[in-house]
Amino acid sequence: MDPYKEGRWKEQFEKFEKSFELLEKYQDISIDSEIERTGMIHFFEMSMEHAYSTLFDYLDAKGNPVESKRHALKEIKEYPFIQNHRTWMKIYNRRNLAYYLFTEKVARQLTQDIQTTYYPELKYFYQQLSLEK
């Protein structure tokens, strides 16, 4: 493996780790206010962007460069980093929901999905890649 590419994905993972730790810090608290929901959504979006960057660079380091997030998600099925591919595709497909359809109802639903479905997937991703690092 190219040492530069190996270092690159690990650097991206460290960025992911920092954003994931922010998300994890508030995972188990009750999210009641608009500012709390907005913060949770923001931490989640940050974590996902860093997760995608980590995926891109990890796959590139393994000799499997990808051009898009969707392509990365298709390729990563071959590796043991995700539990539920459908959940990752749902996250991908809903990524702009908060930007274009932001309402109180959407924010509440997205926050609930983050806490109950998306966070466990990200935690598994984090744990599995930590073993590689």
Coordinates of N, CA and C in Angstrom, one line a residue, residues 25-126:
K25 N -21.3 12.5 22.0 CA -21.4 13.2 23.2 C -22.8 13.5 23.6
Y26 N -23.6 13.8 22.6 CA -25.0 14.3 22.8 C -26.0 13.2 22.4
Q27 N -25.5 12.0 22.1 CA -26.4 11.0 21.6 C -27.5 10.6 22.5
D28 N -27.2 10.5 23.8 CA -28.1 9.9 24.8 C -29.0 11.0 25.5
I29 N -28.8 12.2 25.1 CA -29.6 13.2 25.8 C -31.0 13.5 25.1
S30 N -31.9 13.9 25.8 CA -33.2 14.3 25.2 C -33.0 15.6 24.4
I31 N -33.4 15.5 23.2 CA -33.3 16.7 22.3 C -34.7 17.4 22.2
D32 N -34.8 18.5 22.9 CA -36.1 19.1 23.1 C -36.3 20.5 22.3
S33 N -35.2 21.2 22.2 CA -35.3 22.5 21.7 C -34.8 22.6 20.2
E34 N -35.2 23.6 19.6 CA -34.8 23.8 18.2 C -33.3 23.9 18.0
I35 N -32.7 24.6 18.9 CA -31.2 24.7 18.9 C -30.5 23.4 19.1
E36 N -31.1 22.5 20.0 CA -30.5 21.2 20.2 C -30.7 20.3 18.9
R37 N -31.8 20.4 18.3 CA -32.1 19.6 17.1 C -31.1 20.1 16.0
T38 N -31.0 21.4 15.9 CA -30.1 21.9 14.8 C -28.7 21.5 15.1
G39 N -28.2 21.5 16.3 CA -26.9 21.1 16.6 C -26.7 19.6 16.3
M40 N -27.6 18.8 16.7 CA -27.6 17.3 16.5 C -27.5 17.1 15.0
I41 N -28.3 17.7 14.2 CA -28.3 17.6 12.7 C -27.0 18.0 12.2
H42 N -26.4 19.1 12.7 CA -25.2 19.6 12.2 C -24.0 18.7 12.5
F43 N -24.0 18.2 13.7 CA -22.9 17.2 14.1 C -23.0 15.9 13.2
F44 N -24.3 15.5 13.0 CA -24.4 14.3 12.1 C -23.9 14.6 10.7
E45 N -24.3 15.8 10.1 CA -23.9 16.1 8.8 C -22.4 16.2 8.7
M46 N -21.7 16.8 9.7 CA -20.3 16.9 9.7 C -19.7 15.5 9.8
S47 N -20.2 14.6 10.6 CA -19.7 13.2 10.7 C -19.8 12.5 9.4
M48 N -21.0 12.7 8.7 CA -21.2 12.0 7.5 C -20.2 12.5 6.4
E49 N -20.0 13.8 6.3 CA -19.0 14.3 5.3 C -17.6 13.7 5.6
H50 N -17.2 13.7 6.8 CA -15.9 13.1 7.2 C -15.9 11.6 7.0
A51 N -17.0 10.9 7.2 CA -17.1 9.5 6.9 C -16.9 9.2 5.4
Y52 N -17.6 10.0 4.6 CA -17.4 9.9 3.1 C -16.0 10.1 2.7
S53 N -15.3 11.2 3.2 CA -13.9 11.5 2.9 C -13.0 10.3 3.3
T54 N -13.3 9.7 4.5 CA -12.5 8.6 4.9 C -12.7 7.4 4.0
L55 N -14.0 7.2 3.6 CA -14.3 6.1 2.7 C -13.5 6.3 1.4
F56 N -13.6 7.5 0.8 CA -12.9 7.7 -0.5 C -11.4 7.4 -0.4
D57 N -10.8 7.9 0.7 CA -9.4 7.8 0.8 C -9.0 6.3 1.2
Y58 N -9.8 5.7 2.0 CA -9.5 4.3 2.3 C -9.6 3.4 1.1
L59 N -10.6 3.6 0.3 CA -10.8 2.8 -0.9 C -9.6 3.1 -1.9
D60 N -9.2 4.3 -2.0 CA -8.1 4.7 -2.9 C -6.8 4.0 -2.4
A61 N -6.6 4.0 -1.1 CA -5.4 3.4 -0.5 C -5.4 1.9 -0.8
K62 N -6.6 1.3 -0.9 CA -6.7 -0.1 -1.2 C -6.7 -0.4 -2.7
G63 N -6.4 0.6 -3.5 CA -6.4 0.4 -4.9 C -7.7 0.4 -5.6
N64 N -8.7 1.0 -5.0 CA -10.1 1.0 -5.5 C -10.6 2.4 -5.5
P65 N -10.0 3.3 -6.3 CA -10.5 4.7 -6.2 C -12.0 4.9 -6.7
V66 N -12.7 5.8 -6.1 CA -14.1 6.0 -6.4 C -14.3 7.5 -6.8
E67 N -15.3 7.8 -7.5 CA -15.6 9.1 -8.0 C -16.7 9.8 -7.3
S68 N -17.6 9.1 -6.6 CA -18.7 9.7 -6.0 C -19.1 9.0 -4.7
K69 N -19.9 9.7 -3.9 CA -20.4 9.1 -2.7 C -21.2 7.8 -2.9
R70 N -22.0 7.8 -3.9 CA -22.8 6.6 -4.3 C -21.9 5.5 -4.6
H71 N -20.9 5.8 -5.4 CA -20.0 4.7 -5.9 C -19.2 4.2 -4.6
A72 N -18.8 5.1 -3.7 CA -18.1 4.6 -2.5 C -19.0 3.7 -1.7
L73 N -20.3 4.0 -1.6 CA -21.2 3.2 -0.8 C -21.4 1.8 -1.5
K74 N -21.4 1.8 -2.8 CA -21.5 0.5 -3.5 C -20.3 -0.4 -3.2
E75 N -19.1 0.3 -3.3 CA -17.8 -0.5 -3.1 C -17.6 -0.9 -1.7
I76 N -18.0 -0.1 -0.7 CA -17.7 -0.4 0.7 C -18.5 -1.7 1.2
K77 N -19.5 -2.1 0.4 CA -20.2 -3.4 0.8 C -19.2 -4.5 0.9
E78 N -18.1 -4.5 0.1 CA -17.1 -5.5 0.1 C -16.2 -5.6 1.3
Y79 N -16.4 -4.5 2.2 CA -15.5 -4.4 3.4 C -16.4 -4.5 4.6
P80 N -15.8 -4.9 5.8 CA -16.6 -5.1 7.0 C -16.9 -3.8 7.8
F81 N -17.1 -2.7 7.1 CA -17.3 -1.4 7.9 C -18.7 -1.0 8.1
I82 N -19.6 -1.6 7.4 CA -21.0 -1.2 7.6 C -21.9 -2.4 7.9
Q83 N -22.9 -2.2 8.7 CA -23.8 -3.3 9.0 C -25.0 -3.4 8.1
N84 N -25.5 -2.2 7.7 CA -26.7 -2.2 7.0 C -26.6 -1.2 5.8
H85 N -26.3 -1.8 4.6 CA -26.1 -1.0 3.4 C -27.3 -0.1 3.1
R86 N -28.5 -0.6 3.4 CA -29.8 0.1 3.1 C -29.8 1.4 3.9
T87 N -29.4 1.3 5.2 CA -29.4 2.5 6.0 C -28.4 3.6 5.5
W88 N -27.3 3.1 5.0 CA -26.3 4.1 4.4 C -26.9 4.7 3.2
M89 N -27.6 3.9 2.4 CA -28.2 4.5 1.2 C -29.3 5.5 1.6
K90 N -30.1 5.2 2.6 CA -31.1 6.1 3.1 C -30.5 7.4 3.5
I91 N -29.4 7.3 4.3 CA -28.7 8.5 4.7 C -28.3 9.3 3.5
Y92 N -27.7 8.7 2.5 CA -27.2 9.3 1.3 C -28.4 10.0 0.6
N93 N -29.5 9.3 0.5 CA -30.7 9.9 -0.3 C -31.4 11.0 0.5
R94 N -31.2 11.0 1.8 CA -31.9 12.1 2.6 C -30.9 13.2 3.0
R95 N -29.7 13.2 2.4 CA -28.7 14.1 2.9 C -29.0 15.6 2.7
N96 N -29.8 16.0 1.8 CA -30.2 17.4 1.6 C -31.5 17.7 2.2
L97 N -32.2 16.8 2.8 CA -33.5 17.0 3.3 C -33.6 18.2 4.2
A98 N -32.6 18.4 5.1 CA -32.7 19.5 6.1 C -32.4 20.8 5.4
Y99 N -31.7 20.8 4.3 CA -31.5 22.1 3.6 C -32.7 22.5 2.8
Y100 N -33.4 21.6 2.1 CA -34.5 22.0 1.2 C -35.9 22.0 1.8
L101 N -36.1 21.1 2.7 CA -37.4 21.0 3.3 C -37.4 21.2 4.8
F102 N -36.6 22.1 5.3 CA -36.5 22.3 6.7 C -37.7 22.8 7.4
T103 N -38.4 21.9 8.1 CA -39.5 22.3 8.9 C -39.3 21.7 10.3
E104 N -40.1 22.1 11.2 CA -40.0 21.5 12.6 C -40.3 20.0 12.5
K105 N -41.2 19.6 11.7 CA -41.5 18.1 11.6 C -40.3 17.4 11.0
V106 N -39.7 17.9 9.9 CA -38.5 17.3 9.3 C -37.4 17.2 10.3
A107 N -37.2 18.3 11.1 CA -36.1 18.3 12.0 C -36.3 17.3 13.1
R108 N -37.5 17.2 13.6 CA -37.8 16.2 14.6 C -37.6 14.7 14.1
Q109 N -38.1 14.5 12.9 CA -37.9 13.1 12.3 C -36.5 12.8 12.1
L110 N -35.7 13.8 11.5 CA -34.3 13.6 11.3 C -33.5 13.3 12.5
T111 N -33.8 14.1 13.6 CA -33.2 13.9 14.9 C -33.5 12.5 15.4
Q112 N -34.7 12.1 15.3 CA -35.1 10.7 15.8 C -34.3 9.7 15.0
D113 N -34.3 9.8 13.7 CA -33.6 8.9 12.8 C -32.1 8.8 13.1
I114 N -31.5 10.0 13.4 CA -30.1 10.0 13.8 C -29.8 9.2 15.0
Q115 N -30.6 9.5 16.0 CA -30.4 8.8 17.3 C -30.7 7.4 17.3
T116 N -31.7 6.9 16.6 CA -32.1 5.5 16.6 C -31.5 4.6 15.5
T117 N -31.3 5.2 14.4 CA -30.9 4.4 13.2 C -29.5 4.8 12.7
Y118 N -29.2 6.0 12.5 CA -28.0 6.4 11.8 C -26.8 6.4 12.7
Y119 N -27.0 6.8 14.0 CA -25.9 6.8 14.9 C -25.3 5.4 15.1
P120 N -26.1 4.4 15.3 CA -25.6 3.1 15.5 C -24.7 2.6 14.3
E121 N -25.2 3.0 13.1 CA -24.4 2.7 11.9 C -23.0 3.4 11.9
L122 N -23.1 4.7 12.2 CA -21.8 5.4 12.3 C -20.9 4.9 13.4
K123 N -21.5 4.5 14.5 CA -20.7 3.9 15.6 C -20.0 2.6 15.2
Y124 N -20.7 1.8 14.5 CA -20.1 0.5 14.0 C -19.0 0.8 13.0
F125 N -19.2 1.8 12.1 CA -18.2 2.2 11.1 C -17.0 2.7 11.8
Y126 N -17.2 3.5 12.8 CA -16.1 4.0 13.6 C -15.3 2.9 14.3

